Structures are given as C-alpha cells and as structure tokens.
Amino acid sequence: MFCVSIVSMAQKKYSVYALGFYNQENLFDTTHDEGKNDYEYTPEKGWTQLQYEHKLHNMARVLSEMGTDVLPNVGCAFIGLSEVENAHVLDDLTAQPELSNRGYKYVHIEGPDKRGVDCALLYNPALFTVKSQELVPFIPNEDILDSNPDFVTRGFLVVKGEMAGESIAVIVNHWPSRFSTSKYRECAAIQVSVLKDDILEKDPNTKIFIMGDFNDDPTNKSISEVLSAKGEITEVFDTDLYNPWYNYLVKEGTGTLSYQGSWNLFDQIIVTPNLVYGTQQKEYSTLKYFKSQIFKRDYMIQQSGKYKGTPLRTKAGGTWLDGYSDHLPVVMYTIKEKQ
C-alpha cells in the first residue's frame, strides 16, 4: 500500500489504490485448443514459441508499470484483461518476473467465445482479496436471435472481494465487436446494468468497477444511455454511473485505439455513484474516485511510418512487429483517508 500526503488537503494522509484495464490483443499460446478457432496462433500459421515468449514479456512489462506514475513501487491492485486465450497463458503471464515479483494472481473462467478469447482479472493479493468469482453468460435477446440464432460471445466476469477494508465488485467486459450492430452492445449494457443493480440491492455500500473493452465510445448509446454513464460528477444521481473517459474523448480528442486516423475510446472503467459522492467536497472517509489516465509510454507507440503515433501492435498485415497491443490501457486511482 502507498500513502501519499496531499498538501491541499490539510496535510491529511491518504491511502491510494490503482486499478486498470488492458486489452491484450490476442494473447494466445502456440497450441490448438479443441473446439476453438485459434489456428491463426499456431506454428503452422507462423506464430512461434519465440514470438509468444516476447508477447508475454511485453504484456508483463506494461502491466507491471500501470499505476506506477502515482504508486512507483506498487502498481495496480487489480487489472482487468480481455483477449486472453486460456489459463495456460495466464500462468505464463503471471510467471513473468515483472509480475511474479509483485505476487500477482489471476481469476479466469473459460468462456464460450468461438475464437477462444476470454476476460480475466489480475490481482495483487496483498491489496485485493478475492471472495467470489462468476462468469455470467451473455444472453442474446429475441431481436438478436431472430437475425443471428447461433450467436455466442464472451460473458461478464464478476469478481467480488475486499480492498481498503471495503466491499468491491469488478465486472470485466468484452462486448460484441463493431462487426455487430449497436443492438448487440446495447443488449450487453442492459445485462450489466441488471448485474450492477442486483449487487447494490444486496449491499448498497459495495463499490462497483465496470471495466472492459466495450467496443463503443463513452458517447455511444450503450454507454451513455443504457448504462447512463455520465461524464461529469455533478450529473451523477443514484441510478447513474460515472465515466471519466467521456471528457478524454470529447474534450481532449484522445483515446485508446486508432482507426483510420481517428481515436476511439473503447477501453473504460465506469464506477457507481458511491465512488464519487462527496469527492467535490474532498470527503474521502470511504474509498472514492481520485483520478484517471490513459496509460502510455513511448515504447508502446509506433515511432515512424504510416501509423506513427498509434499503438504498436504485436503484428500487422501478417508481419510480426514485436509490439504490445492495438489498445492502450487505462488506469484509475482511488483514495481513502487514513484513520
């Protein structure tokens, strides 16, 4: 745990906890998983053990540095992941020195995705205690089933636990891609909203972090209307959520992935009102939202060529770039006054 004395707050001492989300862009091992369409990431298709090992190292480097701008010796208490193939790659990932030195563990439940990509949660057990885990399936509504009766996708990984002496729930998401219409992601948003409401009905004090690759921007209907995720704390009421990433996209024009020269911000961490109520009055007696960032280092970015300034991918156009991900990670800091 890292305590920071904040001069502007009358010299009180606070504990700061970081958390994050990072799309791993196809963290696949080199072997075929039966029943999954993962052949692109096999030696027969040019995905070698050397490339896989480089990928693991690259991902571990970024994950270990997330949160260190504020907590240089600690990093994140937990980090949601998407596009991980299986438990094997998570075993290999957490065994990387950058992560094993901090004692990172993971939560993962195998899902139904046809390519085999799942969500997971990395966590530091010294900072976050896992109490329960569940993969809630995505249930297509009638509108989706009428047009796509065989549709399956990733579920919602729900992890409940304790951090800073408080009840925490994390919902890790990877919503249907942009190859699907908005109605697919709106359907996902409805189900996540129900999950959130159910958790709060059982315990209104639970602090909920809804994180993931939503394949929608903060301004899109699924996020802004269905989830009712607001970009300003003053707009957040009991049935709403707070989404700090709205202003990154709308006011700063930046995001976490680039497509055809424009930024999108699909990677978000959205929180319940109990994490922001009182923050404008600097009331931090319970765990509260502090600040957020799109995490970026020069080594994660293309330095030249057509895609200069965009995330450096693992491979593009069939060429191995020895990069990281086509998404940038996001980090959120929370704070609680030390008693």
Coordinates of C-alpha atoms in Angstrom, one line a residue:
M1 CA 0.0 0.0 0.0
F2 CA 1.2 3.5 -0.8
C3 CA 0.3 6.5 1.4
V4 CA 0.5 10.0 -0.1
S5 CA 0.3 13.2 1.9
I6 CA -1.6 15.7 -0.1
V7 CA -0.8 19.3 0.9
S8 CA -4.0 20.8 -0.5
M9 CA -6.0 18.6 1.9
A10 CA -4.7 20.0 5.2
Q11 CA -1.8 17.6 5.4
K12 CA -4.1 14.5 6.0
K13 CA -2.7 11.2 4.9
Y14 CA -4.4 9.0 2.4
S15 CA -4.0 5.5 1.0
V16 CA -4.1 5.4 -2.8
Y17 CA -5.1 2.3 -4.7
A18 CA -4.7 1.9 -8.5
L19 CA -6.7 -0.3 -10.8
G20 CA -6.7 -0.8 -14.5
F21 CA -7.8 -2.5 -17.7
Y22 CA -5.8 -3.6 -20.7
N23 CA -6.9 -5.4 -23.9
Q24 CA -4.1 -7.9 -24.5
E25 CA -4.7 -8.1 -28.3
N26 CA -4.7 -11.9 -28.8
L27 CA -2.6 -13.3 -26.0
F28 CA -2.5 -16.8 -27.5
D29 CA -0.2 -19.7 -26.8
T30 CA 1.1 -21.8 -29.8
T31 CA -1.1 -24.9 -29.3
H32 CA -4.6 -25.5 -30.6
D33 CA -7.4 -25.7 -28.1
E34 CA -10.0 -28.2 -29.2
G35 CA -13.3 -26.7 -30.3
K36 CA -11.8 -23.2 -30.8
N37 CA -10.9 -21.4 -33.9
D38 CA -7.4 -20.4 -32.8
Y39 CA -5.4 -21.7 -35.8
E40 CA -4.0 -18.3 -36.6
Y41 CA -1.9 -18.6 -33.5
T42 CA -0.2 -21.8 -34.2
P43 CA 3.3 -22.6 -35.6
E44 CA 1.6 -23.7 -38.9
K45 CA 0.4 -20.1 -39.3
G46 CA 3.7 -18.6 -38.3
W47 CA 3.0 -18.0 -34.5
T48 CA 6.2 -19.3 -32.9
Q49 CA 7.3 -20.0 -29.4
L50 CA 9.8 -17.1 -29.6
Q51 CA 7.0 -14.7 -30.6
Y52 CA 4.8 -16.0 -27.8
E53 CA 7.5 -15.5 -25.2
H54 CA 8.2 -12.0 -26.5
K55 CA 4.4 -11.3 -26.3
L56 CA 4.4 -12.4 -22.7
H57 CA 7.3 -10.3 -21.7
N58 CA 5.9 -7.2 -23.5
M59 CA 2.5 -7.6 -21.8
A60 CA 4.1 -8.1 -18.4
R61 CA 6.2 -5.0 -18.8
V62 CA 3.2 -2.8 -19.4
L63 CA 1.0 -4.4 -16.7
S64 CA 3.8 -4.0 -14.1
E65 CA 4.2 -0.3 -15.0
M66 CA 0.5 0.5 -14.9
G67 CA -0.3 2.6 -11.8
T68 CA 3.4 3.4 -11.1
D69 CA 3.1 7.1 -12.0
V70 CA 1.5 7.6 -8.6
L71 CA 2.5 4.3 -6.9
P72 CA 6.0 3.7 -8.2
N73 CA 6.8 0.6 -6.0
V74 CA 3.3 -0.9 -6.0
G75 CA 1.4 -0.6 -9.3
C76 CA -2.2 -1.7 -9.6
A77 CA -4.2 -3.6 -7.0
F78 CA -6.1 -5.3 -9.9
I79 CA -6.2 -5.1 -13.7
G80 CA -9.0 -6.4 -15.9
L81 CA -7.9 -8.2 -19.1
S82 CA -9.5 -9.1 -22.4
E83 CA -8.4 -11.3 -25.3
V84 CA -6.6 -13.9 -23.2
E85 CA -6.9 -17.4 -24.6
N86 CA -6.9 -19.6 -21.5
A87 CA -5.5 -20.3 -18.1
H88 CA -2.2 -21.5 -19.6
V89 CA -1.3 -18.1 -20.9
L90 CA -2.3 -16.5 -17.6
D91 CA 0.0 -19.0 -15.8
D92 CA 2.8 -18.0 -18.2
L93 CA 2.0 -14.3 -17.9
T94 CA 2.0 -14.2 -14.1
A95 CA 5.2 -16.1 -14.1
Q96 CA 7.0 -13.3 -15.8
P97 CA 9.4 -11.6 -13.4
E98 CA 7.8 -8.2 -13.6
L99 CA 4.5 -9.7 -12.3
S100 CA 5.7 -12.6 -10.2
N101 CA 7.9 -10.2 -8.1
R102 CA 4.7 -8.4 -7.0
G103 CA 2.9 -11.7 -6.4
Y104 CA 0.1 -11.2 -9.0
K105 CA -2.6 -13.9 -9.2
Y106 CA -5.5 -14.2 -11.6
V107 CA -9.2 -15.0 -11.9
H108 CA -10.3 -16.7 -15.1
I109 CA -13.2 -18.8 -16.1
E110 CA -13.2 -20.4 -19.6
G111 CA -15.9 -18.9 -21.8
P112 CA -17.8 -19.8 -25.0
D113 CA -16.1 -17.4 -27.5
K114 CA -15.6 -19.2 -30.8
R115 CA -12.0 -17.9 -31.1
G116 CA -11.3 -18.7 -27.5
V117 CA -10.6 -15.2 -26.2
D118 CA -11.7 -14.6 -22.6
C119 CA -11.7 -11.9 -19.9
A120 CA -9.6 -12.3 -16.7
L121 CA -8.7 -10.3 -13.7
L122 CA -5.1 -10.0 -12.5
Y123 CA -4.8 -9.0 -8.8
N124 CA -2.3 -8.4 -6.1
P125 CA -3.5 -10.4 -3.1
A126 CA -1.7 -8.1 -0.7
L127 CA -4.1 -5.3 -1.8
F128 CA -7.2 -7.1 -3.1
T129 CA -8.8 -10.2 -1.6
V130 CA -11.0 -12.3 -3.8
K131 CA -14.2 -13.5 -2.2
S132 CA -16.1 -14.9 -5.2
Q133 CA -16.0 -15.2 -8.9
E134 CA -18.6 -15.9 -11.6
L135 CA -18.9 -15.8 -15.4
V136 CA -22.4 -14.5 -16.2
P137 CA -23.3 -15.5 -19.7
F138 CA -24.3 -13.0 -22.4
I139 CA -27.9 -13.8 -23.2
P140 CA -29.0 -12.7 -26.7
N141 CA -32.4 -11.0 -26.8
E142 CA -35.1 -12.0 -29.4
D143 CA -34.0 -9.3 -31.8
I144 CA -30.5 -10.7 -32.0
L145 CA -31.7 -14.4 -32.1
D146 CA -34.1 -13.6 -35.0
S147 CA -31.2 -12.5 -37.2
N148 CA -28.4 -14.5 -35.7
P149 CA -29.7 -17.6 -33.9
D150 CA -26.2 -19.1 -33.3
F151 CA -24.7 -16.0 -31.8
V152 CA -22.4 -16.6 -28.8
T153 CA -19.9 -14.2 -27.2
R154 CA -17.9 -13.6 -24.1
G155 CA -19.7 -13.4 -20.8
F156 CA -19.3 -10.9 -17.9
L157 CA -16.7 -11.9 -15.4
V158 CA -17.9 -10.8 -12.0
V159 CA -15.3 -10.8 -9.2
K160 CA -16.3 -9.8 -5.6
G161 CA -13.7 -9.0 -2.9
E162 CA -12.3 -6.6 -0.5
M163 CA -9.9 -3.6 -0.9
A164 CA -9.1 -0.9 1.6
G165 CA -11.4 -2.7 4.1
E166 CA -14.4 -2.3 1.8
S167 CA -16.6 -4.5 -0.3
I168 CA -15.6 -4.3 -4.0
A169 CA -17.2 -5.8 -7.1
V170 CA -15.5 -5.8 -10.5
I171 CA -17.3 -6.6 -13.7
V172 CA -14.9 -7.3 -16.6
N173 CA -16.3 -6.9 -20.0
H174 CA -15.5 -7.5 -23.7
W175 CA -18.6 -6.6 -25.6
P176 CA -19.5 -7.7 -29.1
S177 CA -17.3 -6.2 -31.8
R178 CA -18.2 -3.5 -34.3
F179 CA -18.8 -6.2 -36.9
S180 CA -22.1 -6.5 -35.0
T181 CA -24.6 -3.6 -34.8
S182 CA -25.2 -1.4 -31.8
K183 CA -28.1 -3.5 -30.7
Y184 CA -25.6 -6.2 -29.6
R185 CA -23.8 -3.9 -27.3
E186 CA -27.0 -2.3 -26.0
C187 CA -28.1 -5.8 -25.1
A188 CA -24.8 -6.3 -23.2
A189 CA -25.3 -2.9 -21.4
I190 CA -28.8 -3.9 -20.2
Q191 CA -27.4 -7.1 -18.7
V192 CA -24.5 -5.3 -17.0
S193 CA -27.0 -2.7 -15.6
V194 CA -29.0 -5.6 -14.1
L195 CA -25.9 -7.1 -12.6
K196 CA -24.9 -3.8 -11.1
D197 CA -28.4 -3.2 -9.6
D198 CA -28.5 -6.7 -8.2
I199 CA -25.2 -6.2 -6.4
L200 CA -26.2 -2.9 -5.0
E201 CA -29.6 -4.2 -3.9
K202 CA -27.8 -6.8 -1.7
D203 CA -25.3 -4.3 -0.4
P204 CA -25.6 -0.6 -1.3
N205 CA -22.1 0.1 0.1
T206 CA -20.4 -2.2 -2.5
K207 CA -18.1 -0.1 -4.7
I208 CA -18.5 -1.4 -8.3
F209 CA -16.0 -1.0 -11.1
I210 CA -17.4 -1.8 -14.5
M211 CA -14.4 -2.2 -16.8
G212 CA -13.5 -3.5 -20.2
D213 CA -13.3 -3.2 -23.9
F214 CA -16.9 -2.1 -24.7
N215 CA -16.3 -1.7 -28.4
D216 CA -18.3 1.5 -28.0
D217 CA -17.2 5.0 -27.1
P218 CA -18.4 6.9 -24.0
T219 CA -20.7 8.9 -26.3
N220 CA -22.5 5.8 -27.8
K221 CA -26.0 4.7 -26.8
S222 CA -24.9 1.6 -24.9
I223 CA -22.7 3.6 -22.6
S224 CA -24.3 7.0 -22.3
E225 CA -28.0 6.0 -22.4
V226 CA -28.4 2.3 -21.4
L227 CA -25.7 2.3 -18.7
S228 CA -26.4 6.0 -18.0
A229 CA -22.7 6.7 -17.5
K230 CA -22.2 10.4 -17.1
G231 CA -19.1 12.4 -17.9
E232 CA -19.5 14.9 -15.1
I233 CA -19.7 14.0 -11.4
T234 CA -22.4 16.8 -11.0
E235 CA -24.6 14.9 -13.4
V236 CA -24.4 11.6 -11.5
F237 CA -27.5 10.5 -9.5
D238 CA -28.4 7.3 -7.7
T239 CA -29.4 5.3 -10.9
D240 CA -26.5 6.7 -12.9
L241 CA -22.8 5.8 -13.3
Y242 CA -19.7 8.0 -13.6
N243 CA -17.5 7.7 -16.7
P244 CA -14.3 9.8 -16.5
W245 CA -13.3 8.8 -20.0
Y246 CA -16.1 10.8 -21.7
N247 CA -14.0 14.0 -21.4
Y248 CA -10.8 12.4 -22.7
L249 CA -12.6 11.6 -26.0
V250 CA -14.9 14.6 -26.3
K251 CA -12.8 17.5 -24.9
E252 CA -9.3 16.2 -25.4
G253 CA -9.9 14.3 -28.6
T254 CA -7.8 11.3 -27.5
G255 CA -8.5 7.7 -27.0
T256 CA -7.1 4.2 -26.5
L257 CA -7.2 2.9 -30.1
S258 CA -6.9 4.5 -33.5
Y259 CA -8.9 3.6 -36.6
Q260 CA -8.4 5.3 -40.0
G261 CA -6.8 8.3 -38.4
S262 CA -9.3 8.9 -35.6
W263 CA -9.2 7.9 -32.0
N264 CA -11.8 5.8 -30.3
L265 CA -12.0 5.2 -26.5
F266 CA -13.5 1.7 -26.2
D267 CA -11.4 0.9 -23.0
Q268 CA -13.1 2.3 -20.0
I269 CA -13.6 1.9 -16.2
I270 CA -17.0 3.1 -15.1
V271 CA -18.0 3.4 -11.4
T272 CA -21.0 3.5 -9.2
P273 CA -22.2 6.8 -7.5
N274 CA -20.9 5.7 -4.1
L275 CA -17.4 6.2 -5.5
V276 CA -17.9 9.8 -6.5
Y277 CA -20.4 11.2 -4.0
G278 CA -18.6 13.7 -1.7
T279 CA -15.5 13.9 -3.8
Q280 CA -16.1 17.6 -4.8
Q281 CA -16.1 18.3 -1.1
K282 CA -12.9 16.3 -0.6
E283 CA -14.8 13.8 1.6
Y284 CA -12.6 10.6 1.5
S285 CA -13.6 8.8 4.7
T286 CA -14.5 5.8 2.5
L287 CA -12.9 4.7 -0.8
K288 CA -13.5 7.2 -3.5
Y289 CA -12.5 8.0 -7.1
F290 CA -9.4 10.2 -7.3
K291 CA -8.3 10.5 -10.9
S292 CA -7.7 8.5 -14.1
Q293 CA -5.3 8.3 -17.0
I294 CA -4.8 6.6 -20.4
F295 CA -1.5 4.8 -19.7
K296 CA 1.1 5.4 -22.4
R297 CA 4.8 5.0 -22.8
D298 CA 6.9 5.8 -25.9
Y299 CA 7.8 2.2 -26.3
M300 CA 4.1 1.3 -26.7
I301 CA 3.7 3.7 -29.7
Q302 CA 4.7 3.5 -33.4
Q303 CA 7.5 5.9 -33.8
S304 CA 7.5 6.2 -37.6
G305 CA 5.7 5.3 -40.8
K306 CA 2.0 5.5 -41.8
Y307 CA 0.8 4.6 -38.3
K308 CA 3.1 6.9 -36.4
G309 CA 1.6 7.9 -33.0
T310 CA -0.7 4.9 -32.7
P311 CA -0.4 1.9 -30.5
L312 CA 2.4 -0.5 -31.6
R313 CA 0.7 -3.8 -32.3
T314 CA 2.1 -7.4 -31.9
K315 CA 1.7 -7.8 -35.7
A316 CA 0.0 -6.1 -38.6
G317 CA -0.6 -7.2 -42.1
G318 CA 0.9 -10.6 -41.3
T319 CA 4.2 -9.0 -40.2
W320 CA 5.4 -9.5 -36.6
L321 CA 6.2 -6.2 -35.1
D322 CA 7.2 -7.5 -31.6
G323 CA 4.8 -4.9 -30.2
Y324 CA 2.2 -4.8 -27.5
S325 CA -1.5 -4.2 -28.3
D326 CA -3.7 -2.3 -30.6
H327 CA -5.3 -0.8 -27.5
L328 CA -3.8 1.4 -24.8
P329 CA -4.6 0.6 -21.2
V330 CA -6.5 2.8 -18.8
V331 CA -5.7 3.3 -15.1
M332 CA -7.9 4.7 -12.3
Y333 CA -6.8 5.8 -8.9
T334 CA -8.9 5.6 -5.8
I335 CA -8.2 7.2 -2.4
K336 CA -9.2 6.8 1.2
E337 CA -8.3 8.8 4.2
K338 CA -6.1 7.1 6.8
Q339 CA -7.8 7.0 10.2

